[in-house]
Amino acid sequence: MVALCLMLPACTRQDALPSSVTQAFEIAFTKHDLPGCLALFADDAQILPEHGAVITGRAEIEAFLKNQMTPVVSFNTDTDMILRRGDVAVEQGHFTVRNIRRGTNIEMGKYMHIWRKVDREWRLFRVMYNTDVAPLGFATVEPLPEDVL
């Protein structure tokens, strides 16, 4: 039975991405390796952040990531599922952001990475994420409209 399974394409792991691909962003981000992070993105990549405009292209992605990186936090991802067809793969998982100075988790959520093979290398084409816990509330310093008073 094992020999039969080894011969069947459905039993192989060809549909998976290597962990060197799926963990590359986490490793580079946690090391605060901005060039390493940028090298993972395709030229036409986008980040679709929660509560923000779409981040498009290398210059915008570089500015966004530079703003997000801090030596106070570590970033951990765990892949839950991968679907791969040819040169496109979808990775879904969950993440944790940890304050390493305090030793506490400060954010948890879900992510989806769409990978595309470019010049025989897997590159991030789309990145989307959202947190599991909604913000407690929003504050504003704008005056209330007169009809509310």
Short mmCIF file of C-alpha atoms in Angstrom, two decimals:
data_model
loop_
_atom_site.label_atom_id
_atom_site.label_comp_id
_atom_site.label_asym_id
_atom_site.label_seq_id
_atom_site.Cartn_x
_atom_site.Cartn_y
_atom_site.Cartn_z
CA MET A 1 0.00 0.00 0.00
CA VAL A 2 2.83 2.43 0.85
CA ALA A 3 4.50 1.72 -2.51
CA LEU A 4 1.23 2.46 -4.30
CA CYS A 5 0.82 5.76 -2.45
CA LEU A 6 4.36 6.79 -3.36
CA MET A 7 3.55 6.32 -7.03
CA LEU A 8 0.31 8.33 -7.00
CA PRO A 9 0.60 12.09 -7.60
CA ALA A 10 -2.19 12.79 -5.09
CA CYS A 11 -0.05 11.34 -2.31
CA THR A 12 3.00 13.48 -3.00
CA ARG A 13 3.83 16.80 -1.37
CA GLN A 14 4.37 18.58 -4.71
CA ASP A 15 1.45 20.86 -3.86
CA ALA A 16 3.23 22.22 -0.78
CA LEU A 17 5.70 25.06 -0.58
CA PRO A 18 8.99 24.43 1.19
CA SER A 19 9.26 25.86 4.70
CA SER A 20 12.23 27.89 3.46
CA VAL A 21 9.65 29.81 1.38
CA THR A 22 6.81 30.05 3.89
CA GLN A 23 9.08 31.06 6.79
CA ALA A 24 11.30 33.47 4.85
CA PHE A 25 9.20 36.59 5.56
CA GLU A 26 8.88 35.82 9.27
CA ILE A 27 12.63 35.28 9.60
CA ALA A 28 13.62 38.41 7.67
CA PHE A 29 11.04 40.60 9.44
CA THR A 30 12.03 39.43 12.92
CA LYS A 31 15.71 40.05 12.08
CA HIS A 32 14.73 43.57 10.91
CA ASP A 33 16.23 42.68 7.55
CA LEU A 34 14.43 45.17 5.31
CA PRO A 35 16.39 44.24 2.14
CA GLY A 36 15.70 40.56 2.88
CA CYS A 37 11.97 41.26 3.23
CA LEU A 38 11.85 43.32 0.05
CA ALA A 39 13.65 40.59 -1.92
CA LEU A 40 10.69 38.29 -1.21
CA PHE A 41 8.18 40.52 -3.03
CA ALA A 42 7.38 40.44 -6.74
CA ASP A 43 7.75 43.77 -8.56
CA ASP A 44 3.94 44.08 -8.86
CA ALA A 45 3.20 42.94 -5.30
CA GLN A 46 0.63 44.47 -2.99
CA ILE A 47 0.00 44.42 0.75
CA LEU A 48 -3.66 44.68 1.72
CA PRO A 49 -3.53 45.79 5.37
CA GLU A 50 -6.44 45.88 7.75
CA HIS A 51 -7.68 49.47 8.23
CA GLY A 52 -5.54 50.96 5.49
CA ALA A 53 -5.05 51.65 1.83
CA VAL A 54 -3.50 49.09 -0.49
CA ILE A 55 0.31 49.23 -0.47
CA THR A 56 1.52 48.82 -4.07
CA GLY A 57 5.00 48.36 -5.50
CA ARG A 58 8.45 48.10 -3.97
CA ALA A 59 8.82 51.72 -2.84
CA GLU A 60 5.52 51.73 -0.93
CA ILE A 61 6.17 48.24 0.48
CA GLU A 62 9.62 49.34 1.66
CA ALA A 63 8.20 52.41 3.43
CA PHE A 64 5.39 50.33 5.00
CA LEU A 65 7.72 47.59 6.27
CA LYS A 66 10.28 50.09 7.54
CA ASN A 67 7.52 51.71 9.60
CA GLN A 68 6.40 48.31 10.98
CA MET A 69 9.81 46.95 12.01
CA THR A 70 10.98 47.49 15.55
CA PRO A 71 13.53 45.63 17.67
CA VAL A 72 10.93 45.43 20.46
CA VAL A 73 8.79 42.81 18.70
CA SER A 74 9.14 39.38 17.16
CA PHE A 75 6.86 38.00 14.50
CA ASN A 76 5.76 34.36 14.34
CA THR A 77 3.69 32.69 11.64
CA ASP A 78 2.19 29.23 11.42
CA THR A 79 0.92 27.93 8.09
CA ASP A 80 -2.48 26.28 8.32
CA MET A 81 -3.07 25.49 4.64
CA ILE A 82 -1.40 25.72 1.24
CA LEU A 83 -3.03 25.37 -2.16
CA ARG A 84 -0.65 25.29 -5.10
CA ARG A 85 -1.28 25.03 -8.80
CA GLY A 86 1.67 25.45 -11.10
CA ASP A 87 3.43 28.74 -10.45
CA VAL A 88 0.84 30.17 -8.02
CA ALA A 89 0.32 29.17 -4.38
CA VAL A 90 -2.00 30.40 -1.64
CA GLU A 91 -0.80 30.13 1.94
CA GLN A 92 -3.20 30.71 4.83
CA GLY A 93 -2.14 30.82 8.44
CA HIS A 94 -2.13 32.66 11.72
CA PHE A 95 0.39 35.02 13.27
CA THR A 96 1.51 36.32 16.63
CA VAL A 97 3.36 39.54 17.34
CA ARG A 98 5.25 39.39 20.62
CA ASN A 99 6.77 42.17 22.69
CA ILE A 100 10.11 40.54 23.47
CA ARG A 101 11.02 43.02 26.20
CA ARG A 102 7.82 42.36 28.15
CA GLY A 103 7.48 38.73 27.11
CA THR A 104 3.83 39.18 26.10
CA ASN A 105 1.86 38.68 22.92
CA ILE A 106 0.53 41.99 21.68
CA GLU A 107 -1.33 40.97 18.54
CA MET A 108 -2.70 37.78 17.03
CA GLY A 109 -4.51 37.22 13.79
CA LYS A 110 -4.79 35.53 10.43
CA TYR A 111 -2.94 36.06 7.17
CA MET A 112 -3.06 35.02 3.56
CA HIS A 113 -0.06 35.08 1.25
CA ILE A 114 -0.36 34.58 -2.48
CA TRP A 115 2.97 33.41 -3.85
CA ARG A 116 3.95 33.47 -7.51
CA LYS A 117 6.97 31.89 -9.11
CA VAL A 118 9.06 34.56 -10.83
CA ASP A 119 12.27 33.51 -12.57
CA ARG A 120 12.15 30.13 -10.78
CA GLU A 121 11.89 31.78 -7.33
CA TRP A 122 8.77 32.05 -5.15
CA ARG A 123 7.84 35.71 -4.59
CA LEU A 124 5.05 37.30 -2.55
CA PHE A 125 2.41 38.64 -4.92
CA ARG A 126 -0.29 39.57 -2.37
CA VAL A 127 -0.20 39.79 1.43
CA MET A 128 -3.38 40.22 3.47
CA TYR A 129 -3.77 40.05 7.23
CA ASN A 130 -6.19 40.93 10.00
CA THR A 131 -6.20 40.78 13.77
CA ASP A 132 -8.37 38.53 15.90
CA VAL A 133 -9.29 41.26 18.37
CA ALA A 134 -10.98 44.50 17.34
CA PRO A 135 -9.64 47.77 18.73
CA LEU A 136 -11.27 48.76 22.03
CA GLY A 137 -12.43 52.06 20.58
CA PHE A 138 -11.44 55.10 18.66
CA ALA A 139 -10.81 58.56 20.05
CA THR A 140 -11.22 61.78 18.16
CA VAL A 141 -10.47 65.40 18.89
CA GLU A 142 -12.96 66.71 16.34
CA PRO A 143 -15.90 68.62 17.82
CA LEU A 144 -19.30 66.97 17.70
CA PRO A 145 -21.75 68.32 15.12
CA GLU A 146 -24.21 70.84 16.57
CA ASP A 147 -27.21 68.60 15.88
CA VAL A 148 -25.73 65.94 18.22
CA LEU A 149 -25.39 68.35 21.14
#
